[in-house]
Every structure is written in C-alpha cells, then in structure tokens.
Short mmCIF file of C-alpha atoms in Angstrom, two decimals:
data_model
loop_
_atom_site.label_atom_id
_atom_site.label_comp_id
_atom_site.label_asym_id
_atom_site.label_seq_id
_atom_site.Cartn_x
_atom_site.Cartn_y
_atom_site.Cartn_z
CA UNK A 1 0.00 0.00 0.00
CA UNK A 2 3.10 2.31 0.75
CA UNK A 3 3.93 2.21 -2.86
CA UNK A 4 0.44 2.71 -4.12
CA UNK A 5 0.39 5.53 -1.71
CA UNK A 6 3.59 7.21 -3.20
CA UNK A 7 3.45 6.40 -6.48
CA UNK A 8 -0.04 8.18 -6.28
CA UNK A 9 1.55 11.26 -5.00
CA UNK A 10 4.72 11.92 -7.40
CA UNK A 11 2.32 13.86 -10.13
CA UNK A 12 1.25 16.27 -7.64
CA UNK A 13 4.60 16.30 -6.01
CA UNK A 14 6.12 17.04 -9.72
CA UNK A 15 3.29 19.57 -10.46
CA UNK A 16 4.10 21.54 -7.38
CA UNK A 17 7.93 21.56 -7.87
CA UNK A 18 7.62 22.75 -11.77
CA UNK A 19 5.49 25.23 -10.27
CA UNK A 20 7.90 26.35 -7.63
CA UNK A 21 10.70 26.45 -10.09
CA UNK A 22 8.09 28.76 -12.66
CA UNK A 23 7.77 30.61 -9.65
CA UNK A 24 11.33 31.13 -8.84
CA UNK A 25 12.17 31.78 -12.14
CA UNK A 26 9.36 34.96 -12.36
CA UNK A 27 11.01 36.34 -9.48
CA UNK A 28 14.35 36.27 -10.77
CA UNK A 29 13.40 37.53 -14.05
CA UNK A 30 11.72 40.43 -12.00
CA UNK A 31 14.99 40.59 -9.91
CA UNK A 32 16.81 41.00 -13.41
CA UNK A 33 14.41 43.38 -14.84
CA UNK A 34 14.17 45.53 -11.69
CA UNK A 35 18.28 45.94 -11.64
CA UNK A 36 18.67 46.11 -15.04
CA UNK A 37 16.04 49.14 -14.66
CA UNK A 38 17.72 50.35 -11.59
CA UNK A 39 21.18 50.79 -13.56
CA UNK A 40 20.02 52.12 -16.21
CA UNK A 41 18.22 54.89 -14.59
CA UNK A 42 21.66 55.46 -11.98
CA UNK A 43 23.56 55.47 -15.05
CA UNK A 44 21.68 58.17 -16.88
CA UNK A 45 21.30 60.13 -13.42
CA UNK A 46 25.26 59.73 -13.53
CA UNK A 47 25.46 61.14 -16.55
CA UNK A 48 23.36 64.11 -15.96
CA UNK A 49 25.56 65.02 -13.18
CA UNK A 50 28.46 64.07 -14.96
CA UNK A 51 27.76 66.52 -17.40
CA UNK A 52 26.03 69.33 -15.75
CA UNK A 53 28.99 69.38 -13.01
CA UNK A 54 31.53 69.95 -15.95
CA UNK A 55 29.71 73.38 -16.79
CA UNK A 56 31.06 76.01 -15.17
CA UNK A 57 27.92 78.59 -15.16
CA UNK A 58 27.71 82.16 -14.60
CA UNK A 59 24.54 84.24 -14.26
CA UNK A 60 26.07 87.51 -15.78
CA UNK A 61 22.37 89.76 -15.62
CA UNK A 62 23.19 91.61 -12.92
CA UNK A 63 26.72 92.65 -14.97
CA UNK A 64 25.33 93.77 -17.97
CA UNK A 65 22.91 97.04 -16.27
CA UNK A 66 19.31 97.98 -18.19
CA UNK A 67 20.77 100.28 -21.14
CA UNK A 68 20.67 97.29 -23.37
CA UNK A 69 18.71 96.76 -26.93
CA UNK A 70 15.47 95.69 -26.94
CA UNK A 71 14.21 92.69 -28.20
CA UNK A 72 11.40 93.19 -31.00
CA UNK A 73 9.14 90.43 -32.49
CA UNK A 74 8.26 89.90 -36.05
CA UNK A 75 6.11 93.42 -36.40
CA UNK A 76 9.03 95.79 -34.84
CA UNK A 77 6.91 95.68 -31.91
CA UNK A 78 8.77 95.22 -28.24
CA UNK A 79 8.16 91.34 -27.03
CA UNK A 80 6.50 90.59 -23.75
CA UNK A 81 7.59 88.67 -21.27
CA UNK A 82 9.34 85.68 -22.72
CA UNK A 83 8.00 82.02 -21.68
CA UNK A 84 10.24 78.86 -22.58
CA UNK A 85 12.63 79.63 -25.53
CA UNK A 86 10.71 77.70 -28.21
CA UNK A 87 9.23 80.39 -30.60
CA UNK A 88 11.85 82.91 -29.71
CA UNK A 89 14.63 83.87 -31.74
CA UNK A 90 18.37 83.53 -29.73
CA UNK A 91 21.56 85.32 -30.07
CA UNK A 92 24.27 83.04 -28.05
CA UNK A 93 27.48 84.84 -28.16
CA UNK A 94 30.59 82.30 -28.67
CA UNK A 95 33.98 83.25 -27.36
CA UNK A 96 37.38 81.36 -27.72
CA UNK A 97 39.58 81.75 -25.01
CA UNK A 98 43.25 82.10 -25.66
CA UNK A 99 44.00 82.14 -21.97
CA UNK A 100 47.26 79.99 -21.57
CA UNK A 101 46.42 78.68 -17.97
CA UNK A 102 46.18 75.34 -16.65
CA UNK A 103 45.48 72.74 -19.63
CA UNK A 104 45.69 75.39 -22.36
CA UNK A 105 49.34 76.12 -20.72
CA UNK A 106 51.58 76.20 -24.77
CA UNK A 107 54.74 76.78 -22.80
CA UNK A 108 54.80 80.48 -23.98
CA UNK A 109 54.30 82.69 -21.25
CA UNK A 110 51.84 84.80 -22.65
CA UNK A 111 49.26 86.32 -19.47
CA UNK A 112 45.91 87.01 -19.12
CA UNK A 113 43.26 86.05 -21.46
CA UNK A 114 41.69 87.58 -24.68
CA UNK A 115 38.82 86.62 -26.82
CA UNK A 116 40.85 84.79 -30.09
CA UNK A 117 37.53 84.05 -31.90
CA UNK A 118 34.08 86.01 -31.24
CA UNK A 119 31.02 84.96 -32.97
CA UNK A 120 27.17 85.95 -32.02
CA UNK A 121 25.23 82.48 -33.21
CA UNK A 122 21.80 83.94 -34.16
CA UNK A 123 18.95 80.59 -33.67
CA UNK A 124 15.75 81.81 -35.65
CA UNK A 125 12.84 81.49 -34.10
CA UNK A 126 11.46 78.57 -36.09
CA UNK A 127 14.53 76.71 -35.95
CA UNK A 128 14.72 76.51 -39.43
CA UNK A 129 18.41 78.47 -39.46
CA UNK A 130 21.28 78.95 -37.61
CA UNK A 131 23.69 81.97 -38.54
CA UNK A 132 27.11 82.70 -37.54
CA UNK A 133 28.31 85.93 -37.60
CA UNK A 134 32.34 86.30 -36.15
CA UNK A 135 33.32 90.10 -35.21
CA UNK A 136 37.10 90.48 -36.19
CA UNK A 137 39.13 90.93 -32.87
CA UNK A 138 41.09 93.83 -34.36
CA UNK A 139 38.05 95.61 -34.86
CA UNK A 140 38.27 99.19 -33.30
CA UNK A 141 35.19 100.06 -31.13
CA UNK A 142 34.02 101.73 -28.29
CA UNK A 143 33.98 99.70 -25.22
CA UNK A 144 31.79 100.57 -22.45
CA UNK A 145 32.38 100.61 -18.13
CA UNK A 146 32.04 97.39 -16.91
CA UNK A 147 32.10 95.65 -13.84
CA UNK A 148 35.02 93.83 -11.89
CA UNK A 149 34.63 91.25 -9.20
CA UNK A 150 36.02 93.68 -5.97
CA UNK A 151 32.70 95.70 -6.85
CA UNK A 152 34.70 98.73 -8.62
CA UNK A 153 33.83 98.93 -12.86
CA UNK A 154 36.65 99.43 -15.07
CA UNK A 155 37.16 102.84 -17.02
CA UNK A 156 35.01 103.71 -20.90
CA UNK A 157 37.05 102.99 -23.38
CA UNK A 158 37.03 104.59 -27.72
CA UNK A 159 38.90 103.45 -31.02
CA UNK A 160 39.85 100.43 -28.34
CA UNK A 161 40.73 96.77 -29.90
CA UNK A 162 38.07 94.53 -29.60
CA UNK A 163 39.41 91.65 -27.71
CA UNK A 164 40.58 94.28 -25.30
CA UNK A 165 36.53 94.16 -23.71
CA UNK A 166 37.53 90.45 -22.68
CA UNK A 167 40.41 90.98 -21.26
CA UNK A 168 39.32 94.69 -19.33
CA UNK A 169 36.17 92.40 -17.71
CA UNK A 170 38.50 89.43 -17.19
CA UNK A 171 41.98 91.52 -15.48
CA UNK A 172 41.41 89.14 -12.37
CA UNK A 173 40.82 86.08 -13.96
CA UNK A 174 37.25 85.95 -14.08
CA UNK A 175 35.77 84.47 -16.85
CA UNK A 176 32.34 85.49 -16.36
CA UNK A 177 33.08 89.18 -15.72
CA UNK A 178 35.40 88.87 -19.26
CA UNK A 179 32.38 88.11 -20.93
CA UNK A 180 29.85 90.21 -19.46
CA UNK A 181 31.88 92.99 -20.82
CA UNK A 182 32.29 91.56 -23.63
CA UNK A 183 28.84 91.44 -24.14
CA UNK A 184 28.17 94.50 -23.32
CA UNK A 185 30.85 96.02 -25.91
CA UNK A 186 28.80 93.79 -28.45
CA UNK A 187 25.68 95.10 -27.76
CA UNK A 188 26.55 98.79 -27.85
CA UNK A 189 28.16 97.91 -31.04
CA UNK A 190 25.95 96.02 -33.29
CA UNK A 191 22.26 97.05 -31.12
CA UNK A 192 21.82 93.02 -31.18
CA UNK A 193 20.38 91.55 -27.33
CA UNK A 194 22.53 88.66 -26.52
CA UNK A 195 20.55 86.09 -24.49
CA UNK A 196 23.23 83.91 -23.33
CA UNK A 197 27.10 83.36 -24.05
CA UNK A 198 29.76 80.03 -24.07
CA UNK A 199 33.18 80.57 -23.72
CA UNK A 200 35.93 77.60 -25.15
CA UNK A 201 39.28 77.40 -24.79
CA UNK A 202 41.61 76.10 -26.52
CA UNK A 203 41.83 72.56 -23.98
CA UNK A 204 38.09 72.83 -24.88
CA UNK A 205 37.92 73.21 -28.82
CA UNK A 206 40.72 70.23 -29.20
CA UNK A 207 38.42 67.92 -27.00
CA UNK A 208 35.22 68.52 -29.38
CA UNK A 209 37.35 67.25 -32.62
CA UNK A 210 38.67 64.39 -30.84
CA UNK A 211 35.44 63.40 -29.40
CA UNK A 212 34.28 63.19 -32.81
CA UNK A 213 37.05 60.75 -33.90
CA UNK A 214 38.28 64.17 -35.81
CA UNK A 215 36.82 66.22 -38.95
CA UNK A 216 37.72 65.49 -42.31
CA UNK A 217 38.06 68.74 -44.04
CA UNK A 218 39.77 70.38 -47.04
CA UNK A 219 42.88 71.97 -46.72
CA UNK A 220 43.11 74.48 -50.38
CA UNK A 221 46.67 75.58 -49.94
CA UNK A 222 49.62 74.25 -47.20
CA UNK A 223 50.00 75.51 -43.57
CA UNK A 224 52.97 75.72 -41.91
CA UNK A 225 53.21 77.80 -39.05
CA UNK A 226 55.61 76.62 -36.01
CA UNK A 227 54.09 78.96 -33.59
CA UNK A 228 50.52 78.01 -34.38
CA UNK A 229 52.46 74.35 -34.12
CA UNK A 230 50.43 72.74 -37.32
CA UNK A 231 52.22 71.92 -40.51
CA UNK A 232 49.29 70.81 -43.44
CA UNK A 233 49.74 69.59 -46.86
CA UNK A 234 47.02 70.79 -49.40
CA UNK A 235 44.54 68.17 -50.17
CA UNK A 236 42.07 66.48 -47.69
CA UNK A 237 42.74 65.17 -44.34
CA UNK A 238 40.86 63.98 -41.01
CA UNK A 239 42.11 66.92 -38.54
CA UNK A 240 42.62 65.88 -35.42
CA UNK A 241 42.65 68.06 -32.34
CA UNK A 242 45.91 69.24 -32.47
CA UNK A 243 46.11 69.82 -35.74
CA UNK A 244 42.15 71.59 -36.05
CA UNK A 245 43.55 74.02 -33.33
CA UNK A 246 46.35 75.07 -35.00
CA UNK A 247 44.68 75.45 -38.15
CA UNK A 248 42.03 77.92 -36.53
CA UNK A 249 45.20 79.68 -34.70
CA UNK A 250 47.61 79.88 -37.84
CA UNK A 251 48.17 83.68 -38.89
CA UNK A 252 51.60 82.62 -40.86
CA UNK A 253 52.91 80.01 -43.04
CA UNK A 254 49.47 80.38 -45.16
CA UNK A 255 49.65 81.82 -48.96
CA UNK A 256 48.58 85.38 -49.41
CA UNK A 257 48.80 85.59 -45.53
CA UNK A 258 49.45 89.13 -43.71
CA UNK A 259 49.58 87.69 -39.61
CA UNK A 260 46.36 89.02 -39.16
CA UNK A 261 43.29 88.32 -37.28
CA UNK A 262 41.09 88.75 -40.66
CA UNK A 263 43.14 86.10 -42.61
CA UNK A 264 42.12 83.20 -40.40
CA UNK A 265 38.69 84.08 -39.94
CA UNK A 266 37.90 82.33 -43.00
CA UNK A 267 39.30 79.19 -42.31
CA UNK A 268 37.53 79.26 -38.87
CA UNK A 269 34.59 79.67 -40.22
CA UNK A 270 35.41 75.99 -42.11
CA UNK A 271 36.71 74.60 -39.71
CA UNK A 272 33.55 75.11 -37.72
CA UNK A 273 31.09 74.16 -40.77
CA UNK A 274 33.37 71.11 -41.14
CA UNK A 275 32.51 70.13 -37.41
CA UNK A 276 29.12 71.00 -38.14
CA UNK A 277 29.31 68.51 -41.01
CA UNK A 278 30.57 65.63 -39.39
CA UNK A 279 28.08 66.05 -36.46
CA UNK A 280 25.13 66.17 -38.64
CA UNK A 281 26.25 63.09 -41.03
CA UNK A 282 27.18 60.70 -37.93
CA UNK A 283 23.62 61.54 -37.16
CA UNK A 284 25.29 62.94 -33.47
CA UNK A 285 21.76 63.33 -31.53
CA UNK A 286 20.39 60.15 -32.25
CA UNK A 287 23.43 58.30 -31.31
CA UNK A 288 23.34 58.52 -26.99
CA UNK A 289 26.84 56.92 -26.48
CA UNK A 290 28.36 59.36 -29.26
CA UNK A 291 26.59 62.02 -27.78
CA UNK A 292 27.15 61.33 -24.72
CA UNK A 293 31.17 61.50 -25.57
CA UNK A 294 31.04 64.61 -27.38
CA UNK A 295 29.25 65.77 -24.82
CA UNK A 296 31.35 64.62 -21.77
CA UNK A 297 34.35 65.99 -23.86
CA UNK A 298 32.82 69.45 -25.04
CA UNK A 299 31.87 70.39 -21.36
CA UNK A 300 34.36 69.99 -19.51
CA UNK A 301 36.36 73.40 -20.00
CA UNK A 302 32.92 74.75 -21.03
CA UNK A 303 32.22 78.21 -19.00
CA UNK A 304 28.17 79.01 -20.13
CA UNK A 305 25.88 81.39 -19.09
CA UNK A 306 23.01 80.35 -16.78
CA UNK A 307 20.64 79.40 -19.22
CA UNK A 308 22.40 77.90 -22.21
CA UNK A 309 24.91 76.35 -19.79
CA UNK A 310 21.74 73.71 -18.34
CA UNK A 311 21.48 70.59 -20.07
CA UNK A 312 17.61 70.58 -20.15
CA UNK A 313 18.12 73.57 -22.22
CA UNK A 314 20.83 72.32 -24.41
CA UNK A 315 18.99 69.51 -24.85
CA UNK A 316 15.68 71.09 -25.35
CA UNK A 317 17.40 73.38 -28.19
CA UNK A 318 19.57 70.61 -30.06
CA UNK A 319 16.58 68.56 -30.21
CA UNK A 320 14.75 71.36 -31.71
CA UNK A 321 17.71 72.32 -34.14
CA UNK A 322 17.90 68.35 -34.80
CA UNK A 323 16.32 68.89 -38.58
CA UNK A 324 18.19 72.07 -39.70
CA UNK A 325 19.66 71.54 -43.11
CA UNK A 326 23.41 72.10 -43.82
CA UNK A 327 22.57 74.63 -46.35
CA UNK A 328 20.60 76.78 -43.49
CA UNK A 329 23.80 76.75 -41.40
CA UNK A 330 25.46 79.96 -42.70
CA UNK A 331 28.67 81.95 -41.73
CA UNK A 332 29.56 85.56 -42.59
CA UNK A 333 31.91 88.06 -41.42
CA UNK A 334 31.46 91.73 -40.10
CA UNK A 335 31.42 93.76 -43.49
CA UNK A 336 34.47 96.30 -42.39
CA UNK A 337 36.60 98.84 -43.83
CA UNK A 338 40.57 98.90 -43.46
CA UNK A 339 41.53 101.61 -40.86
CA UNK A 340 45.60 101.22 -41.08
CA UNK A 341 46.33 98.61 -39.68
CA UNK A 342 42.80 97.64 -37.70
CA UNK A 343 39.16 97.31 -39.33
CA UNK A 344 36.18 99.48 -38.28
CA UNK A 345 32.59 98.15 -39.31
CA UNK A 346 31.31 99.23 -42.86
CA UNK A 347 28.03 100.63 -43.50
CA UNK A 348 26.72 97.32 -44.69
CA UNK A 349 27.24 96.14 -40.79
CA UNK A 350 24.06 97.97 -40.03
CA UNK A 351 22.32 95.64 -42.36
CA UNK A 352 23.48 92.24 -41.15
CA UNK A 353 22.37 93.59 -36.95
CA UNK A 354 19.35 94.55 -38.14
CA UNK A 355 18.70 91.60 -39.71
CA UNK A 356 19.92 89.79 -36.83
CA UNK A 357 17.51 91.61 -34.70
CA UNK A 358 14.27 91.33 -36.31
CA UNK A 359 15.15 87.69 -36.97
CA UNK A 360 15.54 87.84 -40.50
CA UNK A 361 18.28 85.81 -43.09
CA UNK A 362 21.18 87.40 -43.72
CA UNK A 363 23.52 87.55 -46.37
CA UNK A 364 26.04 84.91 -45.65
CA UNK A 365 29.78 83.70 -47.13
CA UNK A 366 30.01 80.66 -46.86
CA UNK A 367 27.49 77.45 -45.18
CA UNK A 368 28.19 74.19 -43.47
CA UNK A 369 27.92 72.40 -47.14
CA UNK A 370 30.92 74.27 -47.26
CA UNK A 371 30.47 75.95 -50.27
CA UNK A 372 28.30 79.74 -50.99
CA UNK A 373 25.30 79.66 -50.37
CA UNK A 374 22.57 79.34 -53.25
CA UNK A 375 20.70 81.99 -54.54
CA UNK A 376 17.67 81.40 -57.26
CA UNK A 377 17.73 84.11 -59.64
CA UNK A 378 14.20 85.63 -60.10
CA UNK A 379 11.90 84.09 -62.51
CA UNK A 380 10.28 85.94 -65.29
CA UNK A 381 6.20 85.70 -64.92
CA UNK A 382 5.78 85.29 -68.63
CA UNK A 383 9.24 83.32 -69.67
CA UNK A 384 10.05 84.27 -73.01
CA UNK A 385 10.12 81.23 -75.86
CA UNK A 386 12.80 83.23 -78.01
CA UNK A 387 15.19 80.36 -79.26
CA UNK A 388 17.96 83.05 -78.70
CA UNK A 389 17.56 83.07 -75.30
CA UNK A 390 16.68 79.55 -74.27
CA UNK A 391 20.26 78.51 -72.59
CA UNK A 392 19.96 77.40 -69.00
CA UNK A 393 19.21 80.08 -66.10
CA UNK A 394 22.80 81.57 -64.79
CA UNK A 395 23.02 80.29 -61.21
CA UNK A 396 25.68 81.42 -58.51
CA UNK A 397 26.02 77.66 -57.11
CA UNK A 398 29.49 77.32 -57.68
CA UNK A 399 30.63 75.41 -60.36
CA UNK A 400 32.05 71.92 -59.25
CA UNK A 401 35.75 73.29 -60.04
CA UNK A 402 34.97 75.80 -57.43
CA UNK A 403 32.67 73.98 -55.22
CA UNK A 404 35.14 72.65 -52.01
CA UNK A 405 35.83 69.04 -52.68
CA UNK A 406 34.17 67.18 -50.37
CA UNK A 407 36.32 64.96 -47.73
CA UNK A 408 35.37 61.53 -46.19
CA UNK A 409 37.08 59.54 -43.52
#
C-alpha cells in the first residue's frame, strides 16, 4: 500500500515543484528586470551630473545694467515677457579663449586672457536656421564701463581693440566678468540683445574634434606655421585636435597671408562648418553613447551662461535644431573697412544687426555644405520662348571646379 500511496503522490509532487521552479524563475526575471532598470536609470542620473557638473555657469544679468537693446518680435513691436525659448529667436554669443592657464598652458608665457575668436550664433525662431556671424578681434570700437569682481567697474574705453573688452572684464581672472563685458561692448556695437554666451578654450575646442574621432576637411593651400604648431599639406585630411587648433590659430605660413586676425577668420569659419558637417552626417543626436562623448568631452572646460549652460536647455534646443539643413547653417563676417592697420565696421554692418535683430536671413559667405550659399535668380512671370535666349538660367552655385571638394574619412 506504501507504494500505491507514493506512487499516487509523485504527479502532484512534480506539479508543485515545476510550479515552484516557474515561480522562482518569475522572481528572478523580476529581480533581473528591476536591476537592469535600476542601472540604467543610476547610469543616466550619472550622466546628468556628470555633465552638468563639468559646466562652469555664470549668471552675468546683474553685470550687464538695463541700457541694453530691446528685443522686438516679427512686427518691430517690443516682445512681452518671454515664456520657454521655443518660438523665440536667440543670439548666443561664442567666445574662444586664448587664456594659456592650466590645460591650455603652450609653454609660452603669454598672461591674461583675450577673446581669439568672437562669434554671435543667431537661432531663428522657427529653428529653421542657424547663422554665424564672427566680429574680427582687431576691430576698433568703443567699449563701455564694466564691472570687476572687488565691486569697482573698469574705465570707458574709444577706437579700443576689440578683444581688449575680454580681457578689461576678465583683469582678475574671471571668466564670467570677461564676458559680461564683452557682451556689453557687443551690444553697444551692433544694437543686437545677446541672451546667453559660451566661452571655449583652446583645452576645450581640441576635446570637441577628438570626441568626434576628428573632422575630415579640405585643406586648399599648405600651412605651416611653427608657432601656431600645425604643418598641413594641401589636399584632404581627417584633422585631429591638435592639428584643427592650429589650423584655426595659424596667422603665418598660409599663402597670401598678412599675420592678421582677418586672414584666419575664414578658415575658422570651415573649420567650424566642417565640425558641423561631421556632427550632422554621424547623425550625433540620435546616437546617446556618441553624444554622450562629445558631450562629456565638449563640457568639460565649457564656462556658459546660466541658461544655455543647463542641459535641459541644451537639450531642449539641439533637439529642436535636430532637422536644420546644412545649407541653413550659414557663416559671414562683419562687413568692415581697413583703418591702417585695424578694421572698423562698414556701413553694410548695419544691415546684417538689423537683420539679426528682427530675426531675419542674412547675407552669408560661406554654409556648413561648405560651399556659398545658393541663390535662385528671379523668374520671369511670362518666360520668353525666343530660341535666342533659351540657354539654361545663370546660377551662382558654384561650379564643381569651385565647389570645395568634399572629404570623407
């Protein structure tokens, strides 16, 4: 009977242990789930305050005073108060720091800290473009009082150097107070509100290329300059940091070159819509662990102001930028006049801020296709069927001899 007894019991016995080991299983898939979950969401927190701790923010409103420009919306009428920046046109000024401290320490001796590259990135307010508009640094202007850190404001200064604003606001070393005056100087200059600024040096600018694996780019004519330390063939090359740098930096060694600021500012402005390039193509924002690189790599000798310099915001605004077409990414220069040996801003400067401030294109040089930008000539209502005059519309789309050839890894 014993036997009967067990062998009658060994299905439900098996049933209950299969059941037991479904039931273990459930948990430990739950266990699984749960810390797989739970690491996830510790390693995005860690990146989020891996990130936002590299930014070294400044809130520089209480720097800049109330006589500033005012902001006007599409009908030249004054904006009210503004409510998240999606709608509104921005002006982020971008500064390149040649200070020579810590990281960006080149071994020669040169103090303090000037603005090397100045541009005011204008955002329209659809998103639909993004212009670039770099003020040479040898531009004479007129640079306003501005505040220093001990609570005393440095003298006015007229027919003063550009750069000279950054390094006035930042005598003790203060970045923020370098480019609240620079901002200021802008301002009074071109009548253009600047929302927000970003300041890179040059520890900075070589981490961005090598986070993106460098940027291939065309070189037109060789570089050699030993004290921008970059020696380029013509032809086409992958840049990398070192190399990008002193590229942007080079003032001799280049054909045609005169040492000046204005020679470079050209290639700058490649170099940049070369970066550009490259970020769009490896499709940078839908890619978290490349973005999450460049990222980790551009911020970490980033110094922002309060607003651009939060990662909800620079999020919020790439995302929102994430469609923009290379050919709406345009770059221009300051139109100027010669005055000796310095520039001074031509009459046609009036036309580019005041495009700037009512949000509307201007006319650029060059765009991050790297070539000129396109321009349909205007069509004829009633197009004439004259067989002398049936040849192909003239376009300004540079012909492919003078279209920049176009680099790949």
């Amino acid at each position: 009977m014993a036997s009967a007894h067990q062998r009658s019991d060994h299905p439900l016995g098996a049933r209950h242990a299969k059941s037991l080991r479904r039931h273990e299983l459930r948990r430990q898939l739950l266990t699984a789930t749960l810390a797989i979950a739970v690491f996830l969401v510790s390693c995005l927190a860690f990146a989020y305050s891996n990130l936002q701790g590299n930014v070294n923010r400044h809130d520089v409103d209480d720097l800049l005073g109330t006589d500033r420009p005012t902001r006007m919306d599409d009908d030249g009428e004054q904006e009210g108060p503004e409510d998240a920046r999606a709608g509104s046109a921005l002006n982020i000024l971008v500064l390149g720091s040649d200070s020579r401290q810590g990281a960006n320490d080149d071994g020669s001796d040169v103090g303090g800290m000037r603005s090397d590259t100045t541009m005011i990135a204008h955002v329209s307010a659809d998103r639909s473009r993004l212009e670039v508009v770099s003020i040479p640094r040898d531009t004479l202007v007129d640079i306003p009082e501005c505040h220093l850190p001990n609570g005393t404001q440095t003298a006015a200064e007229y027919d003063a150097m550009f750069n000279r604003a950054f390094a006035l606001g930042g005598q003790t070393g203060d970045v923020a107070y370098a480019a609240a005056c620079t901002i200021q100087t802008v301002e009074e200059l071109t009548g253009v509100p600047i929302d927000d600024f970003v300041v890179v040096d040059f520890a900075g600018f070589q981490a961005v290329i090598e986070a993106l694996d460098g940027v291939p780019m065309y070189i037109p004519e060789p570089v050699d300059d030993p004290s921008a330390h970059v020696s380029l063939e013509a032809g086409c090359h992958v840049l990398n940091g070192q190399d990008a740098l002193g590229y942007a930096r080079a003032r001799y060694g280049v054909a045609n070159s005169d040492g000046s600021d204005i020679n470079r500012i050209g290639r700058q402005q490649q170099l940049v819509a070369a970066i550009a390039r490259e970020a769009l193509s490896i499709q940078l924002l839908t890619n978290p662990p490349a973005l999450y690189r460049f990222l980790n790599a551009g911020t970490k000798t980033l110094t922002t102001g309060e607003w651009v310099g939060r990662l909800p915001n620079m999020a919020g605004l790439a995302n929102s930028l994430r469609g923009i077409e290379p050919e709406n990414i345009r770059f221009a220069t300051m139109p100027f006049e010669w005055a000796g040996a310095r520039v001074v801003p031509a009459a046609d400067a009036d036309t580019v801020w005041d495009n700037l401030l009512h949000d509307r294109p201007i006319d650029a040089d060059i765009t991050a296709t790297g070539d000129e930008p396109t321009i349909d000539e205007p069509s004829s209502e009633e197009p004439t069927t004259d067989a002398a005059t049936t040849e192909e519309p003239t376009s300004v789309r540079p012909s492919q001899e003078e279209t920049t050839p176009a680099c790949t890894r």
